Coordinates of C-alpha atoms and ligand atoms in Angstrom, one line a residue:
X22 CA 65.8 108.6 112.4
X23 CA 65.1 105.3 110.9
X24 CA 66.9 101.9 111.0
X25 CA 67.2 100.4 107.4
X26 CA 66.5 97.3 106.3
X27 CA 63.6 95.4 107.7
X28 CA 63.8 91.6 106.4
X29 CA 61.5 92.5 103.3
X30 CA 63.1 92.8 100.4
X31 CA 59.6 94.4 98.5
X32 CA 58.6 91.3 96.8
X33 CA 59.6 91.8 93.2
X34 CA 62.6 93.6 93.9
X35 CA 64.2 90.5 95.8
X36 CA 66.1 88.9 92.9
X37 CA 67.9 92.1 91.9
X38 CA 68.8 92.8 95.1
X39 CA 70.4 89.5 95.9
X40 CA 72.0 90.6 92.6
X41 CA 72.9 93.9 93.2
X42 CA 74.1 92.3 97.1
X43 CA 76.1 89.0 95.8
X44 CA 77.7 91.6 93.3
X45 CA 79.2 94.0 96.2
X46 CA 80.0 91.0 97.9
X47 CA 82.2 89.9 95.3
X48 CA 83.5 93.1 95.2
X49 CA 84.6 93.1 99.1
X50 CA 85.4 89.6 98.8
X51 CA 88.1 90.1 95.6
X52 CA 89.7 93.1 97.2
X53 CA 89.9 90.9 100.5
X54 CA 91.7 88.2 98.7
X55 CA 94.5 90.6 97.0
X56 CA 95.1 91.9 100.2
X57 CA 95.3 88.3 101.8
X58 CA 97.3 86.7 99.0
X59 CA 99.7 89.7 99.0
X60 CA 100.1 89.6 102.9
X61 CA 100.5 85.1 102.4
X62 CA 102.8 85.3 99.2
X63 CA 106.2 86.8 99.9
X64 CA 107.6 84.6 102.6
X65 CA 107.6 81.4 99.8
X66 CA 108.7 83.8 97.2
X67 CA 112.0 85.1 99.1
X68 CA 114.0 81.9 98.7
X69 CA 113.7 82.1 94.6
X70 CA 114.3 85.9 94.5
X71 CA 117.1 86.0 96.7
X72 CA 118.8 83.1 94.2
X73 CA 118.0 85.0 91.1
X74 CA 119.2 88.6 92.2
X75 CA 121.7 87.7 94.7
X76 CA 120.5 90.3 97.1
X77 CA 121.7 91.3 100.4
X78 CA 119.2 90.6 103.9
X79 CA 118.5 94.8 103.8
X80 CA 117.6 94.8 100.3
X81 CA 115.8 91.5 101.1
X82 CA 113.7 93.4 103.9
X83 CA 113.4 96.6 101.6
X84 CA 111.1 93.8 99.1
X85 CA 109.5 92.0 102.0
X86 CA 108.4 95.4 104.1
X87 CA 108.1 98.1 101.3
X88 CA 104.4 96.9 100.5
X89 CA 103.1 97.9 103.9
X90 CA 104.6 101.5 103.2
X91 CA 103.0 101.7 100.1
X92 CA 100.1 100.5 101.4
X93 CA 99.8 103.4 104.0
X94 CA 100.5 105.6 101.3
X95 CA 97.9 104.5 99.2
X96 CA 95.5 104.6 102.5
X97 CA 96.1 107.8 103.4
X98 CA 95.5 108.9 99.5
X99 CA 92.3 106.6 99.4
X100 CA 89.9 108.8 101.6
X101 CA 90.4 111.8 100.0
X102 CA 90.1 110.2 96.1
X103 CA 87.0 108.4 97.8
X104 CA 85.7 111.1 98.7
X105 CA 86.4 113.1 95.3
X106 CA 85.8 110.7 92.6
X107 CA 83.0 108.4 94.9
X108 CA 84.4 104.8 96.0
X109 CA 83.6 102.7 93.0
X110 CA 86.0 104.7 90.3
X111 CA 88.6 104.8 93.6
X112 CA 88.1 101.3 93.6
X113 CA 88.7 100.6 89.6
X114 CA 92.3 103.0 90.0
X115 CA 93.4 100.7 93.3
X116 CA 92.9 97.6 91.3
X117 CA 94.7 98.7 88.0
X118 CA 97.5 99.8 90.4
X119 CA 97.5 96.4 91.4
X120 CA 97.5 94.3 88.3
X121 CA 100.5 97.2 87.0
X122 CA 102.4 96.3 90.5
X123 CA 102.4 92.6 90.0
X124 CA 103.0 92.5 86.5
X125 CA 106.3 94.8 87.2
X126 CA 107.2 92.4 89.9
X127 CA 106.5 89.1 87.7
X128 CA 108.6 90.8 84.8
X129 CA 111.2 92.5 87.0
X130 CA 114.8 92.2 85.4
X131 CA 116.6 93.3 88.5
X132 CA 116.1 93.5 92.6
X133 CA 115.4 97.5 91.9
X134 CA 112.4 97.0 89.8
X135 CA 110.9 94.4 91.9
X136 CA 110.7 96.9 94.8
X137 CA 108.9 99.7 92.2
X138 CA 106.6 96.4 91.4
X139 CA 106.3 95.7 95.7
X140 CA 105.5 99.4 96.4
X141 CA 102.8 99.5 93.2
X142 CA 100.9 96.7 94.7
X143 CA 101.6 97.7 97.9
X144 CA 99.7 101.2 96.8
X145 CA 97.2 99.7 95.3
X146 CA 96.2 97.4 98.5
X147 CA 96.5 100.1 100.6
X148 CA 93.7 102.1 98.2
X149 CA 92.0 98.9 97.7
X150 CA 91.9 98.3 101.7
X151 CA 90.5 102.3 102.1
X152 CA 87.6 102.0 99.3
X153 CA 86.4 98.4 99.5
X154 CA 84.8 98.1 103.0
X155 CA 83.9 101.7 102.8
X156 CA 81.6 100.9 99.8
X157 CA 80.6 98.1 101.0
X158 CA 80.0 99.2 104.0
X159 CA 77.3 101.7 102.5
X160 CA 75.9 99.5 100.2
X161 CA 74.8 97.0 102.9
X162 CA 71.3 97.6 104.4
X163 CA 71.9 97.5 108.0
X164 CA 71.1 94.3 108.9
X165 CA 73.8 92.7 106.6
X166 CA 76.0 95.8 107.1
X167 CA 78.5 94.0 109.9
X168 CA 78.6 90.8 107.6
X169 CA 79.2 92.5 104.4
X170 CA 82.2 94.0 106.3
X171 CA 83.7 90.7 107.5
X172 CA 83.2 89.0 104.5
X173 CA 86.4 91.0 103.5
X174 CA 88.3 89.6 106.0
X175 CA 87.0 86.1 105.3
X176 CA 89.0 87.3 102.0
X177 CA 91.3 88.0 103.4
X178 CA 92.4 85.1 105.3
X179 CA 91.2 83.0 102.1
X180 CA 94.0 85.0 100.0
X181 CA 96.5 84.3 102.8
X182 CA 95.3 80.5 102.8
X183 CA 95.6 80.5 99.2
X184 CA 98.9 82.2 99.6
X185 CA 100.7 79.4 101.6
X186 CA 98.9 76.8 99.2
X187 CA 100.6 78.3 96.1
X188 CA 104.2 78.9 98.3
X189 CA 103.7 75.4 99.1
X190 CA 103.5 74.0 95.7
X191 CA 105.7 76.3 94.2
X192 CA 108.6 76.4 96.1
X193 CA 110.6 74.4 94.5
X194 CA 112.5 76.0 91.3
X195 CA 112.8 79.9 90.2
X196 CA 108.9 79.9 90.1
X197 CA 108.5 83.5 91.9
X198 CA 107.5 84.9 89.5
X199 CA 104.8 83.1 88.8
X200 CA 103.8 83.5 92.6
X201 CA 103.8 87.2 92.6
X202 CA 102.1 87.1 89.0
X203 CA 99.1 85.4 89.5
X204 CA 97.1 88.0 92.0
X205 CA 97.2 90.3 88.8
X206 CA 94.2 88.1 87.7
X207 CA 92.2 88.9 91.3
X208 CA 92.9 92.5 90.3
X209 CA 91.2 92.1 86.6
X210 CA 88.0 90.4 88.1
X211 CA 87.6 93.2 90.6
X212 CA 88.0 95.8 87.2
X213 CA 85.4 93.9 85.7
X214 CA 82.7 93.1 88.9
X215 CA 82.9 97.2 90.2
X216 CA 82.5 98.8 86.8
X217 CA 78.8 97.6 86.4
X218 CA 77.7 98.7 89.8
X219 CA 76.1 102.1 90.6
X220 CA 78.1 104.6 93.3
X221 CA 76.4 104.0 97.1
X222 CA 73.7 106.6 97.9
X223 CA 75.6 107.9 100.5
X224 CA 77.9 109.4 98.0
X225 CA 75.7 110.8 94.9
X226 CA 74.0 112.4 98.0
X227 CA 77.5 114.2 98.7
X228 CA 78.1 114.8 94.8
X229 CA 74.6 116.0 94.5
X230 CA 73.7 113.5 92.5
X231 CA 70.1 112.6 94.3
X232 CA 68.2 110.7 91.4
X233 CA 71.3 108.3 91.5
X234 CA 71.3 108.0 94.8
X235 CA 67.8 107.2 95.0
X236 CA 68.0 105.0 92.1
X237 CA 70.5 102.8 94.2
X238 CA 68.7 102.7 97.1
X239 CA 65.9 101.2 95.2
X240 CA 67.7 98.5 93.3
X241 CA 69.8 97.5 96.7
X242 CA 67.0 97.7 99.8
X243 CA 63.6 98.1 98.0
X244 CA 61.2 97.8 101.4
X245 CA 63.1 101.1 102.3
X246 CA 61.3 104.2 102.6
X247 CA 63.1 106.2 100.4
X248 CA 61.8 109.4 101.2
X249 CA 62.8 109.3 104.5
X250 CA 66.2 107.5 104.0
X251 CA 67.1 110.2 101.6
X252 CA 66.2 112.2 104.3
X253 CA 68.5 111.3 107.0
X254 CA 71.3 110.8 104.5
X255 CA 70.8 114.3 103.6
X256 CA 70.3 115.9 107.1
X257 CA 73.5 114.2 107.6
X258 CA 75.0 115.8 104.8
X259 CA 73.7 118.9 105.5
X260 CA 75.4 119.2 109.1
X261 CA 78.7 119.8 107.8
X262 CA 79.5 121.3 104.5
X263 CA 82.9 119.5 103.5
X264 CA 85.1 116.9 105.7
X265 CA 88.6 118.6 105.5
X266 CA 91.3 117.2 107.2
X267 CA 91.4 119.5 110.5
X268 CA 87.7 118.6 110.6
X269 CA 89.4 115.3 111.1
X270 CA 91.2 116.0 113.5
X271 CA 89.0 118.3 115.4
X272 CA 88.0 117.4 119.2
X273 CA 84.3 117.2 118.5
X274 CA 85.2 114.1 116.4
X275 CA 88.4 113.2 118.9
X276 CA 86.0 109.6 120.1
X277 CA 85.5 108.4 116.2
X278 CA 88.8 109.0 116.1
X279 CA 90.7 107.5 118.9
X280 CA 88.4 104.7 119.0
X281 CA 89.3 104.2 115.0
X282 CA 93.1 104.6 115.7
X283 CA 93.6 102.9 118.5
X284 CA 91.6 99.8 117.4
X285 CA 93.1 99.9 114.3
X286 CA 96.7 99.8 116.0
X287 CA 96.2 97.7 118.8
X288 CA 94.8 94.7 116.3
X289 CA 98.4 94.7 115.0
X290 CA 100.1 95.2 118.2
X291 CA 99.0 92.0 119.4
X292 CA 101.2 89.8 117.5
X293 CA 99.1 88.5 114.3
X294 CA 101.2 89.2 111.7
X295 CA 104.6 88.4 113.4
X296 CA 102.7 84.6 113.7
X297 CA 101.6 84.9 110.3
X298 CA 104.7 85.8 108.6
X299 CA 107.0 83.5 111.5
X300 CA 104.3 80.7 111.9
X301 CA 107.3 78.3 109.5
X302 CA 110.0 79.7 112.2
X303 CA 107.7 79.3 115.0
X304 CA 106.9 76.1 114.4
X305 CA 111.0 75.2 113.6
X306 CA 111.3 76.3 117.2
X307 CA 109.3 74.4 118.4
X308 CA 110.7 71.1 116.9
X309 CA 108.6 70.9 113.9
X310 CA 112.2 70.0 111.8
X311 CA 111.4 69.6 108.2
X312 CA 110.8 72.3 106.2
X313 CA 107.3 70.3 104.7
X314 CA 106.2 69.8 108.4
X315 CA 106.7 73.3 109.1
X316 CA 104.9 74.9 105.9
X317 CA 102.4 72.2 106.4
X318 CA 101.7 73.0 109.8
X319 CA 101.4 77.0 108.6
X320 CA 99.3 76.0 106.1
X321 CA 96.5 74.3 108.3
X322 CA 97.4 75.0 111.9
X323 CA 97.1 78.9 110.9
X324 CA 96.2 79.0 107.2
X325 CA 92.8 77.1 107.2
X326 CA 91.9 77.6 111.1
X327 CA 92.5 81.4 110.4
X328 CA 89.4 81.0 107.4
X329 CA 87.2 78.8 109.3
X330 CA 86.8 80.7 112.4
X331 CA 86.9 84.1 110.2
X332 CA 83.3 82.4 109.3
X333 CA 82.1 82.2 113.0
X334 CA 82.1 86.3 112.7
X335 CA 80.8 86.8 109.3
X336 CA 77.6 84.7 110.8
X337 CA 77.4 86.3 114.3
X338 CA 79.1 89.9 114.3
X339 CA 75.6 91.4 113.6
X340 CA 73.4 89.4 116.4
X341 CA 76.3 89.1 118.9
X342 CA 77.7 92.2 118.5
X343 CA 80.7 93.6 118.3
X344 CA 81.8 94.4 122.1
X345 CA 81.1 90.5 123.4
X346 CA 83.1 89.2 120.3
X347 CA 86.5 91.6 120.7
X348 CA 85.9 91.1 124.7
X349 CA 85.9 86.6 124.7
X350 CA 88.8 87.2 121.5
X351 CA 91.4 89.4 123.3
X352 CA 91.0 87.1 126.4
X353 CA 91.5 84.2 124.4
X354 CA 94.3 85.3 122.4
X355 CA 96.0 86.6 125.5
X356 CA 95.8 83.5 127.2
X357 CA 97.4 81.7 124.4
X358 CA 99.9 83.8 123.7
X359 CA 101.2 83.4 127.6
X360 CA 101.1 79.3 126.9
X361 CA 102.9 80.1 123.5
X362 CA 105.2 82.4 125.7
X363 CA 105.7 79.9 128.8
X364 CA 106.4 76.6 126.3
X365 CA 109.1 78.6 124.8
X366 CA 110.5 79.2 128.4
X367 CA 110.2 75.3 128.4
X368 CA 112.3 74.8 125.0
X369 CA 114.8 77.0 125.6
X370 CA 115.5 75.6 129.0
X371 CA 115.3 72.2 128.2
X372 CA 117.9 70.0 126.0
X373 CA 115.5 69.4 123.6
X374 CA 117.4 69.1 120.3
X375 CA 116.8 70.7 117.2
X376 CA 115.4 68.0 114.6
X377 CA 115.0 65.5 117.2
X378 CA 111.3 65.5 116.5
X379 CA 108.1 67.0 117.9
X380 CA 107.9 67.9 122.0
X381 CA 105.3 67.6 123.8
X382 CA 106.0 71.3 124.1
X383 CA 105.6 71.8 120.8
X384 CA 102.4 70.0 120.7
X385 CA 101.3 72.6 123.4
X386 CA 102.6 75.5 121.2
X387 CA 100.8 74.4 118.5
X388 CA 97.4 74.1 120.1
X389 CA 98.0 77.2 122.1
X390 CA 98.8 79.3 118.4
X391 CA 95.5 77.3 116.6
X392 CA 93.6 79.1 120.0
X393 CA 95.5 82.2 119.5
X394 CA 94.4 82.4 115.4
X395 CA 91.0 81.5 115.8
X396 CA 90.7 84.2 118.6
X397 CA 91.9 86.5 117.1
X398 CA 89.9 85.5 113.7
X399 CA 86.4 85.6 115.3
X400 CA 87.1 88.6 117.0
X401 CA 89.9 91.5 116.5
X402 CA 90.3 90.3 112.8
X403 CA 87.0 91.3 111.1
X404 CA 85.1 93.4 114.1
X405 CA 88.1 96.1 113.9
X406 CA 87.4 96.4 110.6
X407 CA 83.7 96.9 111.5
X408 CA 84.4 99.4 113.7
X409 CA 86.5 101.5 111.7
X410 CA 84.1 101.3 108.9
X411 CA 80.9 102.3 110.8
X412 CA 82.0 105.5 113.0
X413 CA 83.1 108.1 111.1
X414 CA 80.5 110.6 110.7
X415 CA 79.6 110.3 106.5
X416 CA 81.1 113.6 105.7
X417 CA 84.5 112.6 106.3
X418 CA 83.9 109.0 106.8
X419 CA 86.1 108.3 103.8
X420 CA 89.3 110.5 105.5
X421 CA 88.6 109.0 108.7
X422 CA 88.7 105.5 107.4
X423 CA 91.6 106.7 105.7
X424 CA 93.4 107.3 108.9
X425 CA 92.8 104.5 110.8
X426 CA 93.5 102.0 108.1
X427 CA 97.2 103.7 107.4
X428 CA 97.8 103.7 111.1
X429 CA 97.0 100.1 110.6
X430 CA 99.7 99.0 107.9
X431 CA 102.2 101.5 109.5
X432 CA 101.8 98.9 113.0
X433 CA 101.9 96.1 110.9
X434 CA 105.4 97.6 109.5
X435 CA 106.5 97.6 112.9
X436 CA 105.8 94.3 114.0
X437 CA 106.9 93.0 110.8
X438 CA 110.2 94.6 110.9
X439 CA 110.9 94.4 114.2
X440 CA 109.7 90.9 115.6
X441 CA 112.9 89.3 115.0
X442 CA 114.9 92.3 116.6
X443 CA 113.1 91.9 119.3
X444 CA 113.4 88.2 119.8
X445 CA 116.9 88.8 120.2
X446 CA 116.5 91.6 122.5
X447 CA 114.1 90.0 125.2
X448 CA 113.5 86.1 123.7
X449 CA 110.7 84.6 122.4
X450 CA 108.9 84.4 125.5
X451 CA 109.7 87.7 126.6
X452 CA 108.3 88.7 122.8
X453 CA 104.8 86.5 123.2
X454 CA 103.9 88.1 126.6
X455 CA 104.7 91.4 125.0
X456 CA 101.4 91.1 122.8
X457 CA 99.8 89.0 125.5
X458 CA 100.0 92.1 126.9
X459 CA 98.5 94.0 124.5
X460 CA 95.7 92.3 124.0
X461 CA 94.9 92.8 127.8
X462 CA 95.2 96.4 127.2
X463 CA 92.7 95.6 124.0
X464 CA 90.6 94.2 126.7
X465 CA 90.1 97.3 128.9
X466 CA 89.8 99.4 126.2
X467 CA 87.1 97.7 124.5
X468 CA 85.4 97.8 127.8
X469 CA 85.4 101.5 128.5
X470 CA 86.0 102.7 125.1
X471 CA 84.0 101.3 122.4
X472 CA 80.5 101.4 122.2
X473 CA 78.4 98.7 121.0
X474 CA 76.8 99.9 116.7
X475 CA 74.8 96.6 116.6
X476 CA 71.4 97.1 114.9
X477 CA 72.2 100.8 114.1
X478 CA 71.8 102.7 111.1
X479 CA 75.1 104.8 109.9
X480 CA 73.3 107.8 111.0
X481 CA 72.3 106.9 114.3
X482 CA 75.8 105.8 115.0
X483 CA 76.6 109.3 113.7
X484 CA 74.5 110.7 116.9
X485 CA 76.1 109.3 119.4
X486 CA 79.1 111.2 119.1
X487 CA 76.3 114.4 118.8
X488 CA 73.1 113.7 119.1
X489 CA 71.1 114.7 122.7
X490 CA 71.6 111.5 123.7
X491 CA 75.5 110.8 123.0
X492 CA 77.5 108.8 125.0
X493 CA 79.7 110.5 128.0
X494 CA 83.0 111.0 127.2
X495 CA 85.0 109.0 129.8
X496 CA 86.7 111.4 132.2
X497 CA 90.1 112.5 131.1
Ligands
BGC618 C1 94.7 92.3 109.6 C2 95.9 91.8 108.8 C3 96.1 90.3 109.1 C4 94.9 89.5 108.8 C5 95.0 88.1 109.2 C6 93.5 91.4 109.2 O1 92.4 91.9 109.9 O2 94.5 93.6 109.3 O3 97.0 92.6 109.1 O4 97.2 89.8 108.3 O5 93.8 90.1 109.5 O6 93.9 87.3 108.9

């Protein structure tokens, strides 16, 4: 079984390569930023649609939330369309689903329309999300495999940074539209970077296509042996005829599986989006009074600390690893979310006034949630999305993938929808420890659960769920 990608490039193949490379990681990088800028957007947007259409809060909530269900819709429909029609055309359909979405949502007449528009894009994210990393994923040589992967959450948080930036100039006037309108042009640049790229080997190997796949492997990693990486892809291949969805679900694959999930869910359960979405009302709480102040300290406090630290991963997931970075970033984003949690004890028990400026407190919160961000971005951010692109066995990596990424949005629905329910119910204190919480649980089950894919070749990650010299399954 070989490891790809030793540091030669084969001499005259190198600039090609860095081509054929920079070109996938534009790819990754402009399906990152629709997903960012559609996750950053709506929160400055609200204000201007709720004036134009007069809606109610639940139809309010229906346009706000109804993205993340269609973006576990168009997860769940993205492995098998991966899989069917190979990642590149899966990736060309998510991206005109996209630019159609925001159009309908920039032209929407009525409240009703704009939802069709939210749930479109919403779909086309969710496909986009599936078929991005996965491509990327296998058009990586090893060695730049982890990076290529979390340069789409650099994207990511870039779109969301870039997301506040346009709320914040554009939120004065009826200029919504024109907020939900501009990601259509992300979406035409992906169209045109994906349709000049070849498929990745690992899928004209599944449709049979071998001179393709071979051709790729030679313009993308030329030192490679060829024969022998044709070999193990096809081996692979060979093992199992046709991922279905039982074979899914089936108890060989149950460690993939859970692993995938439960990462995949427990990187939402830990609060990040209810800080992302919130950070303006976090911050209002904690005595941050005007408005500016507040989507000032959003922007930078989480916006541009979310980016920069995003970049500490992108360098170091593939010589750290993966374990060490989630271990030292669920331990530092539970510890910050109990200061977060404590210095709301402190405001709500002391007669701090509203608008009477910034406490020291507040000062506290705000380090404490700059720690939490940058935790989080360094670690659960772009590793989980590592992970769940890495240990799916190939032949039904792209259903696998599938799953975990769905179960993803459908967590992210529920903090989303529920956060401010459940400030009510047990306070904002009683909230942060909640995910504090769940990052410590994050923290054990890295430990025991995951095992470390540094250095390894898709294959040989592939064996140890299999292979003679698989990992014990810990006692049940
Ligand atoms: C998560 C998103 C989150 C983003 C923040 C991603 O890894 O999946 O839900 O909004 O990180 O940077």
């Amino acid at each position: 079984m070989s490891v790809r990608g030793t540091d030669g490039d084969g001499g005259s193949g190198t600039g090609r390569t860095g081509i054929y490379l920079l070109a996938v990681g534009l790819v990754i990088m402009l399906a990152g930023l629709l997903f960012g800028y559609d996750q950053g957007v709506i929160s400055g947007a609200l204000g201007g649609i709720q004036k134009s259409f007069s809606v109610g809060t639940l139809l309010l909530e229906v346009i706000t939330s109804w993205v993340t269900l269609g973006a576990m819709a168009g997860a769940l429909v993205a492995g098998g369309l991966a899989d069917r029609i190979g990642r590149r055309l899966t990736i060309v359909a998510a991206a005109l689903l996209f630019v159609a979405g925001a159009l309908v949502e920039s032209f929407a007449p009525g409240a009703y329309v704009l939802v069709a528009g939210r749930l479109l894009v919403g779909f086309g994210v969710g496909v986009a999300s599936v078929a991005a990393p996965l491509y990327a994923s296998e058009m990586a040589p090893t060695r730049l495999r982890g990076r290529m992967v979390s340069l789409y959450q650099l994207a990511i948080t870039i779109g969301i940074f870039v997301a506040y930036f346009a709320d914040y100039l554009l939120i004065n006037g009826d200029r919504w539209r024109v907020m939900l309108g501009v990601s259509a042009i992300p979406g035409v640049l992906l169209v045109v970077a994906v349709v000049p790229l070849p498929d990745s080997p690992r899928w004209y190997v599944k449709a049979g296509r071998h001179d393709a796949a071979r051709a790729t492997l030679v313009k993308v990693e030329p030192g490679v042996n060829i024969d022998r990486e044709m070999a193990d892809i096809e081996e692979t291949n060979r093992k199992e005829s046709a991922g279905s969805w039982p074979e899914v679900f089936a108890a060989r694959w149950r460690r993939p599986l859970v692993i995938g999930v439960s990462l995949a869910v427990l990187q939402q359960l830990t609060g990040i989006n209810a800080v992302i979405y919130y950070a303006d009302k976090i911050f209002a709480a904690a005595g941050f009074s005007s408005p500016a102040g507040q989507s000032l300290a959003t922007l930078f406090a989480i916006g541009l600390v979310n980016v920069v630290a995003t970049f500490i991963a992108v360098a170091y997931v593939d010589r750290f690893g993966r374990k060490p970075l989630l271990l030292i970033g669920s331990v530092g984003m539970g510890v910050s979310l109990v200061v977060v949690g404590a210095m709301f004890e402190v405001l709500g028990s002391s007669s701090h006034p509203a608008g009477s400026g910034t406490s020291a407190s507040g000062v506290v919160t705000l380090i404490a949630l700059v720690v939490f961000i940058a935790s989080f971005a360094f670690s659960l951010g772009p590793v989980v999305w590592t992970i769940i692109n890495e240990i799916y066995p190939s032949h039904m990596r792209g259903k696998g993938v599938a799953v975990a990424t769905a179960a993803n949005w459908f967590a992210a629905w529920l903090v989303s929808q529920f956060f401010l329910s459940l400030v009510g119910l047990i306070s904002e204190a009683g909230t942060f420890w909640l995910f504090a919480g769940f990052c410590a649980v994050t923290y054990i089950f890295v430990s025991r659960a995951v095992p470390e894919t540094k250095g390894m070749s898709l294959e040989e990650v592939e064996e140890l769920w299999t292979g003679p010299g698989a990992v014990p399954r810990p006692p049940s």
